Amino acid sequence: MREENVKPLTSDNDAWHQAVKLFTGYDAPLRHTLFDELAGNAGIPQMKVEISKQSHVDYADPNDFNWRVENAGWRIENTDFVIPFYLTGGDNPSSGDQVSMYKARITLLGNKGSDGPPAGGVVEGGEFKSQYDNHLGLTGDAAVWTTQPLTQYSYGTGRALEALLNDRDGTHGFHWNGKNVPNDQAVTLTSFDTAASAFDRAAQFFVDRRDAVEEWERRIGVEQNEAWRGQAAGVFWNLVHTLGKQYDGYAKDMRPSGSTGSKQGDELRQAKTDFRNAASTLQRGWARWEYMEGNPLRWLHDLLVEITDHVWERNIKMITYKVHANRYGATTTYHATAGFDQTATRFGMGDNFGQLDDLTTWKKVGERAVQNWQASVIESLEVPANEAIRQVHNSWSTKNFDLGSVRTRGGSDLTSSYTEDKNEKKEADAAKAAADAARKQEEFMAWQKEQAAKAEAEAKRREEEAKKEQERREKEADEKEAKAKAEQERKEKEAEEKEAALRAEQERKEAEAKAEQERKEQEAKAEQGRKEQEAGEKEAQAKAEQDRKEAEAEAKAGEKEAEAERRQAEAQEKAEQKEAEQERKQAEAEAKAEEKQREQEAKQEEAQRKQEEAQQRQEQVQATQFNQARTDQERARKEQEQKEAQAAAKAEEKEREAEAKQAEAEAEAERRQAEAQEKAEQK
């Protein structure tokens, strides 16, 4: 992930914009305006963010990796991206603070692709709007966005370079996604060839004419005949001699000795080659960039994934729970542990964007994603663009690009001798010479047309040779592409081997986790056995205590029986009178004894006169208590066994669910590992 500090953009410092406009005539939108119409609520670039507090805390087991797959990440809960998190009541959480659960539901604004995370590749942008009215307070123009300027810049520039390189008419008539190249700004590479061929034909004409004039000079003589001076013959000799000097000068200026074509044509062809090479370099760099880095939503998605990693490790996994029992049952609260963090931070980094529930935090996240995309433009497009402009400038500078000059030699007056000749004979001779010159001129013109036809045939031959050369270069390019493909396949094979190693490591970790689970289950069973042993010991103690109380009760009963026999005689008469009342009270006492054990002992003194019956009732009450205690213990034991069975069944069910989720997580991990490997190799 790039972390360059991107300076503010203007039309003066966007080298990619300048280079494409210079090379093709395509005037893309300025880069600093591309995201003006791609902002959601609170001005957050490229996304809408909805923070919602949950009605309850969904506790995540730190070892339950499936929980994250089901609750966090791409395309969860019918939206683009979801990040769940916990918050304490304050800005500075500490261990033990109680937490509440929140979710950040994120909708990306831009070209997201189909099923998977945002992908690269050329797409045509357009206008789109929110499918929900007044969602997050966005209405009217604020709920309408467009990616057209962004795609015109990211993809239209590369398409213009492709048209320059591949179309015969270059960028003449080029248009893409609503952006056209004006005719007066279009660039065509064939115009270099047209101008170069024109210079070649001109040079060939002067060379051919120079040879013809030399033949004329040979025939009429290198030196002028004295008898011709002042005559028409002398004028014609001067004409031929002057043409010879001029054509020879033109030929030397345009076609130096030992060369073919023309100096000017060769310079233009070299200028075209340098220009085309620079444009090809830009196009190849753009083709890699647009697929790997061109979509700014890919940078935002990767940033959200890194933040989710941090939230999982330092927030979701860093809480615990407490169970509070009360007369109505039990309640559970959730609390932060040491190391708990509630900020949006990339995992393993220190770039704190702010607290997770603050919209300004997510605005900073969106701005960072845009900055990372801008940095990729600078590295992958601007740097090569500056180099391409420099290369073309150096190639076309006066030091390296020299068309030379075509100068006219000599300047004699061809009519001077003729005007001095005043007699009719000289006039007749001059007329005859003029007629001869006219005839020769006609012959010269016919010959010139013939030479032009030859030059055109030669140009056609050279064009065919150039075409063959182009085909040869394309073949070489195909061979290089095949080699690159083989290299890519080799890297893919290495990635598969690495993936296999990672899978083996994952299986090892799963085995360790399973062994740890079995160890915990054995510990739980041992703890249960210990508790059962303690329950048995307590039951034995209760029985011994009950036996002791029964012995004490029997002793007291003996004492009370002797006292009762002594008082029996005295109370016999009164007993007969109160027997009915006593029976009624005794019935009430028995009913109350069943409800309140402690009240029964207080009322036993009132039944002293019938101690044996009271003692019998006491023994029955004690037996009932003992049986009730054993019943309660048996019920508690059965409830414990039932809970253990339910816990075991639940554990088995969770284990089956965990195994299923683990399989899904492994598949997801393998897919993400492949994506990560591919992304790493591409970077």
PDB file of N, CA and C in Angstrom, residues 48 120 156 195 293 360 395 408 428 458 524 536 618 627:
ATOM      1  N   LYS A  48     -21.024   5.675   1.224  1.00  0.00           N
ATOM      2  CA  LYS A  48     -21.979   6.069   2.256  1.00  0.00           C
ATOM      3  C   LYS A  48     -21.764   5.158   3.464  1.00  0.00           C
ATOM      4  N   GLY A 120     -10.590  -4.264 -11.611  1.00  0.00           N
ATOM      5  CA  GLY A 120     -10.096  -3.337 -12.613  1.00  0.00           C
ATOM      6  C   GLY A 120     -10.687  -3.637 -13.976  1.00  0.00           C
ATOM      7  N   GLY A 156     -10.343   6.553 -20.815  1.00  0.00           N
ATOM      8  CA  GLY A 156     -10.367   7.238 -22.105  1.00  0.00           C
ATOM      9  C   GLY A 156      -8.985   7.633 -22.596  1.00  0.00           C
ATOM     10  N   ALA A 195       4.688  13.156 -45.303  1.00  0.00           N
ATOM     11  CA  ALA A 195       5.647  14.257 -45.477  1.00  0.00           C
ATOM     12  C   ALA A 195       7.017  13.724 -45.880  1.00  0.00           C
ATOM     13  N   GLU A 293      -4.766  -1.317 -10.981  1.00  0.00           N
ATOM     14  CA  GLU A 293      -4.883  -0.228 -10.021  1.00  0.00           C
ATOM     15  C   GLU A 293      -5.848   0.870 -10.455  1.00  0.00           C
ATOM     16  N   THR A 360     -16.521  11.347  10.773  1.00  0.00           N
ATOM     17  CA  THR A 360     -15.299  12.008  10.298  1.00  0.00           C
ATOM     18  C   THR A 360     -14.155  11.010  10.155  1.00  0.00           C
ATOM     19  N   SER A 395      14.409  14.114 -28.774  1.00  0.00           N
ATOM     20  CA  SER A 395      14.478  13.609 -30.140  1.00  0.00           C
ATOM     21  C   SER A 395      14.160  14.694 -31.151  1.00  0.00           C
ATOM     22  N   THR A 408      19.379  27.738 -53.373  1.00  0.00           N
ATOM     23  CA  THR A 408      19.505  27.933 -54.825  1.00  0.00           C
ATOM     24  C   THR A 408      20.871  28.528 -55.135  1.00  0.00           C
ATOM     25  N   ALA A 428      16.053  35.269 -85.601  1.00  0.00           N
ATOM     26  CA  ALA A 428      15.605  33.983 -86.151  1.00  0.00           C
ATOM     27  C   ALA A 428      16.296  32.826 -85.431  1.00  0.00           C
ATOM     28  N   GLU A 458       8.459   3.288 -56.367  1.00  0.00           N
ATOM     29  CA  GLU A 458       9.475   3.065 -55.334  1.00  0.00           C
ATOM     30  C   GLU A 458       8.904   3.289 -53.933  1.00  0.00           C
ATOM     31  N   ALA A 524     -13.184 -30.856  31.533  1.00  0.00           N
ATOM     32  CA  ALA A 524     -14.567 -30.641  31.972  1.00  0.00           C
ATOM     33  C   ALA A 524     -15.122 -31.910  32.608  1.00  0.00           C
ATOM     34  N   GLY A 536     -21.445 -36.344  46.659  1.00  0.00           N
ATOM     35  CA  GLY A 536     -21.590 -37.580  47.443  1.00  0.00           C
ATOM     36  C   GLY A 536     -21.123 -37.394  48.873  1.00  0.00           C
ATOM     37  N   GLN A 618     -42.900 -36.292  65.277  1.00  0.00           N
ATOM     38  CA  GLN A 618     -41.567 -35.728  65.070  1.00  0.00           C
ATOM     39  C   GLN A 618     -40.719 -36.631  64.194  1.00  0.00           C
ATOM     40  N   ASN A 627     -36.076 -37.721  53.536  1.00  0.00           N
ATOM     41  CA  ASN A 627     -36.465 -38.150  52.185  1.00  0.00           C
ATOM     42  C   ASN A 627     -36.467 -36.972  51.207  1.00  0.00           C
TER      43      ASN A 627
END
